[in-house]
Short mmCIF file of C-alpha atoms in Angstrom, two decimals:
data_model
loop_
_atom_site.label_atom_id
_atom_site.label_comp_id
_atom_site.label_asym_id
_atom_site.label_seq_id
_atom_site.Cartn_x
_atom_site.Cartn_y
_atom_site.Cartn_z
CA THR V 15 0.00 0.00 0.00
CA SER V 16 1.04 3.61 -0.26
CA ASN V 17 1.25 3.65 3.54
CA PHE V 18 3.60 0.61 3.69
CA ARG V 19 1.42 -1.16 6.28
CA GLN V 20 1.72 -4.63 4.73
CA SER V 21 -1.60 -5.55 6.34
CA TYR V 22 -1.82 -9.14 5.18
CA SER V 23 -0.68 -12.59 6.22
CA ILE V 24 -0.62 -15.89 4.37
CA ILE V 25 -1.55 -19.16 6.03
CA SER V 26 -0.41 -22.37 4.32
CA ILE V 27 -2.86 -25.17 4.97
CA THR V 28 -0.87 -28.40 5.14
CA ASP V 29 -3.02 -30.29 7.65
CA GLN V 30 -5.18 -32.69 5.62
CA LYS V 31 -8.12 -32.64 8.06
CA LEU V 32 -8.10 -28.84 7.99
CA LYS V 33 -8.07 -28.90 4.16
CA GLU V 34 -11.10 -31.19 4.22
CA GLU V 35 -12.98 -28.89 6.60
CA ILE V 36 -12.17 -25.90 4.40
CA ALA V 37 -13.35 -27.88 1.37
CA ASP V 38 -16.70 -28.39 3.16
CA ILE V 39 -16.98 -24.65 3.84
CA ALA V 40 -16.08 -23.77 0.25
CA ASN V 41 -18.14 -26.59 -1.24
CA GLN V 42 -15.14 -27.41 -3.43
CA PRO V 43 -14.34 -31.16 -3.27
CA TYR V 44 -10.96 -30.75 -5.00
CA ILE V 45 -9.41 -28.64 -2.21
CA PRO V 46 -8.17 -31.63 -0.13
CA ASN V 47 -6.27 -32.88 -3.19
CA ALA V 48 -4.64 -29.53 -4.01
CA GLY V 49 -0.87 -29.58 -3.96
CA HIS V 50 -0.87 -26.53 -1.72
CA LEU V 51 -3.60 -24.38 -0.21
CA PHE V 52 -2.96 -20.76 0.78
CA VAL V 53 -5.41 -18.59 2.70
CA PHE V 54 -4.68 -14.87 2.45
CA VAL V 55 -5.98 -12.81 5.35
CA VAL V 56 -6.37 -9.10 6.02
CA ASP V 57 -4.13 -8.66 9.05
CA GLN V 58 -4.42 -5.56 11.21
CA ARG V 59 -3.45 -7.49 14.34
CA ARG V 60 0.31 -7.39 13.73
CA ASN V 61 0.27 -3.62 13.26
CA THR V 62 -1.93 -3.18 16.34
CA LEU V 63 0.58 -5.17 18.41
CA ILE V 64 3.45 -3.10 16.97
CA ALA V 65 1.67 0.18 17.76
CA GLU V 66 0.88 -0.95 21.31
CA ALA V 67 4.48 -2.10 21.85
CA LYS V 68 5.64 1.38 20.74
CA GLY V 69 3.18 3.01 23.15
CA ALA V 70 0.77 4.24 20.47
CA GLU V 71 -2.97 3.78 20.77
CA ALA V 72 -4.47 1.81 17.88
CA LEU V 73 -7.69 3.72 17.24
CA VAL V 74 -8.11 3.05 13.53
CA GLN V 75 -9.27 -0.56 13.58
CA GLY V 76 -12.88 0.44 12.98
CA SER V 77 -12.00 2.33 9.82
CA PRO V 78 -13.07 0.61 6.59
CA GLU V 79 -10.16 2.39 4.89
CA ARG V 80 -7.77 0.13 6.79
CA PHE V 81 -9.63 -2.87 5.44
CA ILE V 82 -9.65 -1.92 1.76
CA SER V 83 -6.26 -0.21 1.63
CA ALA V 84 -4.45 -3.23 0.25
CA VAL V 85 -4.38 -1.86 -3.29
CA TYR V 86 -1.67 -1.22 -5.84
CA LEU V 87 -1.85 2.57 -5.46
CA GLY V 88 -3.42 3.17 -2.08
CA SER V 89 -2.87 6.90 -2.57
CA ILE V 90 -5.90 7.13 -4.86
CA LEU V 91 -7.93 6.67 -1.67
CA ASN V 92 -6.62 9.93 -0.19
CA ASP V 93 -9.78 11.70 -1.33
CA ASN V 94 -12.45 9.22 -2.42
CA ALA V 95 -15.15 11.86 -2.78
CA LYS V 96 -13.00 14.05 -5.05
CA LEU V 97 -11.88 11.09 -7.17
CA SER V 98 -15.48 9.87 -7.49
CA GLU V 99 -16.49 13.34 -8.60
CA LEU V 100 -13.59 13.64 -11.08
CA LEU V 101 -14.39 10.25 -12.61
CA LYS V 102 -18.14 10.96 -12.55
CA LEU V 103 -18.78 7.71 -10.71
CA PRO V 104 -22.48 6.92 -10.32
CA LYS V 105 -24.10 5.29 -7.32
CA TYR V 106 -22.80 1.75 -6.62
CA VAL V 107 -19.41 2.50 -8.20
CA TYR V 108 -16.40 3.11 -5.94
CA PRO V 109 -12.67 3.62 -6.62
CA ALA V 110 -10.67 0.67 -5.31
CA VAL V 111 -7.46 0.11 -7.26
CA GLY V 112 -5.00 2.41 -8.97
CA LEU V 113 -2.36 0.92 -11.23
CA ALA V 114 0.37 2.86 -13.01
CA VAL V 115 2.07 1.14 -15.93
CA GLY V 116 4.90 2.15 -18.19
CA TRP V 117 8.67 2.17 -18.20
CA PRO V 118 10.50 3.68 -15.22
CA ASP V 119 12.89 6.54 -15.85
CA GLN V 120 14.95 5.45 -12.84
CA GLU V 121 16.03 2.29 -11.05
CA PRO V 122 14.80 2.72 -7.50
CA LEU V 123 15.80 0.42 -4.68
CA LEU V 124 13.26 -2.28 -3.93
CA LYS V 125 11.40 -1.48 -0.72
CA PRO V 126 12.05 -4.23 1.79
CA ARG V 127 9.08 -6.40 2.75
CA LEU V 128 8.32 -8.03 6.05
CA PRO V 129 10.28 -11.25 6.61
CA ARG V 130 8.57 -14.38 5.38
CA HIS V 131 8.28 -15.91 8.86
CA VAL V 132 6.24 -12.87 9.93
CA ILE V 133 3.66 -13.02 7.14
CA HIS V 134 3.62 -16.73 6.28
CA MET V 135 2.18 -19.22 8.75
CA GLU V 136 1.30 -22.88 8.69
CA ASN V 137 -2.27 -24.09 9.36
CA TYR V 138 -3.14 -21.44 11.97
CA TYR V 139 -2.57 -17.77 12.67
CA GLN V 140 0.50 -17.16 14.80
CA ASP V 141 1.05 -13.92 16.72
CA LEU V 142 4.41 -12.27 17.11
CA GLU V 143 5.39 -12.79 20.73
CA ASN V 144 7.54 -9.65 20.92
CA PRO V 145 6.99 -7.59 17.75
CA LEU V 146 9.69 -4.99 18.40
CA GLU V 147 12.34 -7.60 19.14
CA GLU V 148 11.27 -9.91 16.29
CA LEU V 149 11.27 -7.00 13.81
CA LYS V 150 14.52 -5.39 15.01
CA ASP V 151 16.56 -6.62 11.99
CA TYR V 152 13.76 -5.67 9.61
CA ASP V 153 13.59 -2.19 11.15
CA ALA V 154 17.34 -1.83 10.53
CA GLU V 155 16.85 -2.93 6.89
CA VAL V 156 14.02 -0.42 6.35
CA HIS V 157 16.08 2.31 8.05
CA GLU V 158 18.98 1.60 5.68
CA TYR V 159 16.62 1.55 2.68
CA TYR V 160 15.37 5.05 3.50
CA ASP V 161 18.90 6.25 4.24
CA LEU V 162 20.16 5.11 0.80
CA ARG V 163 17.18 6.36 -1.19
CA ASP V 164 17.58 9.38 -3.46
CA LEU V 165 13.94 10.47 -3.24
CA ASN V 166 12.05 11.29 -0.06
CA ASN V 167 15.13 11.21 2.13
CA ARG V 168 13.51 10.32 5.41
CA VAL V 169 15.16 7.90 7.76
CA ASP V 170 12.59 5.76 9.48
CA GLU V 171 11.83 2.26 10.72
CA PHE V 172 8.83 0.11 9.83
CA THR V 173 7.58 -0.23 13.42
CA THR V 174 7.90 3.53 13.96
CA GLN V 175 5.84 4.21 10.82
CA ILE V 176 3.16 1.78 12.01
CA ALA V 177 3.00 3.36 15.46
CA LYS V 178 2.69 6.85 13.95
CA THR V 179 -0.25 5.89 11.73
CA MET V 180 -2.30 3.60 13.96
CA ASP V 181 -3.79 6.36 16.12
CA LYS V 182 -4.82 8.62 13.28
CA SER V 183 -5.75 8.39 9.66
CA VAL V 184 -5.19 10.61 6.68
CA ALA V 185 -7.96 13.20 7.08
CA ASN V 186 -9.86 12.37 3.89
CA ARG V 187 -9.39 8.62 4.32
CA ALA V 188 -11.19 8.85 7.64
CA ASN V 189 -14.32 9.50 5.56
CA THR V 190 -14.14 6.17 3.73
CA LEU V 191 -17.33 4.74 5.24
CA LYS V 192 -19.23 7.97 4.52
CA ASP V 193 -17.87 7.97 0.94
CA LEU V 194 -18.90 4.33 0.47
CA GLN V 195 -22.38 5.14 1.77
CA LYS V 196 -22.61 8.12 -0.59
CA GLN V 197 -21.93 5.68 -3.42
CA GLY V 198 -24.71 3.40 -2.19
CA PHE V 199 -22.76 0.82 -0.15
CA PHE V 200 -23.23 -0.12 3.54
CA ILE V 201 -26.34 2.03 3.90
CA ASP V 202 -28.04 -0.08 6.57
#
């Protein structure tokens, strides 16, 4: 996302009985025979634990913006009402994904992603026991990434960014539910 929250986790289902139970839920008899089953989950828990460990209050969990922000260009959500107006979106149409394509005129550093053991789990969700300690090396990597970057020369850590953004939301993004309702969604 544009806010670098990485609010997802992946659970690999390797337990055969669990695969069968999921197959019953999905009404898809081929699931137990799949070579591998992944379940992708929206994960605000990790960031809540990080914010709390940093002493920040996580007040944004009720915001629908935090739920739908896993998009290619999350920044298009900075002002949903304005974008809807610009695109002349009728009722029941809502901006969700922005995607820029083309050829880059630079070779930027790849932004580091959370370590695999943090986002990928087997069979069941697994909390970080001590998020600040477990993400210490990742924080150092993100800090170095920002330090070496040519553009936007801030020096920051992942856990610090999370803590700064969990107790507030970008002003216009705080209106996400109201904007969705204006477009005809979630009215009741």
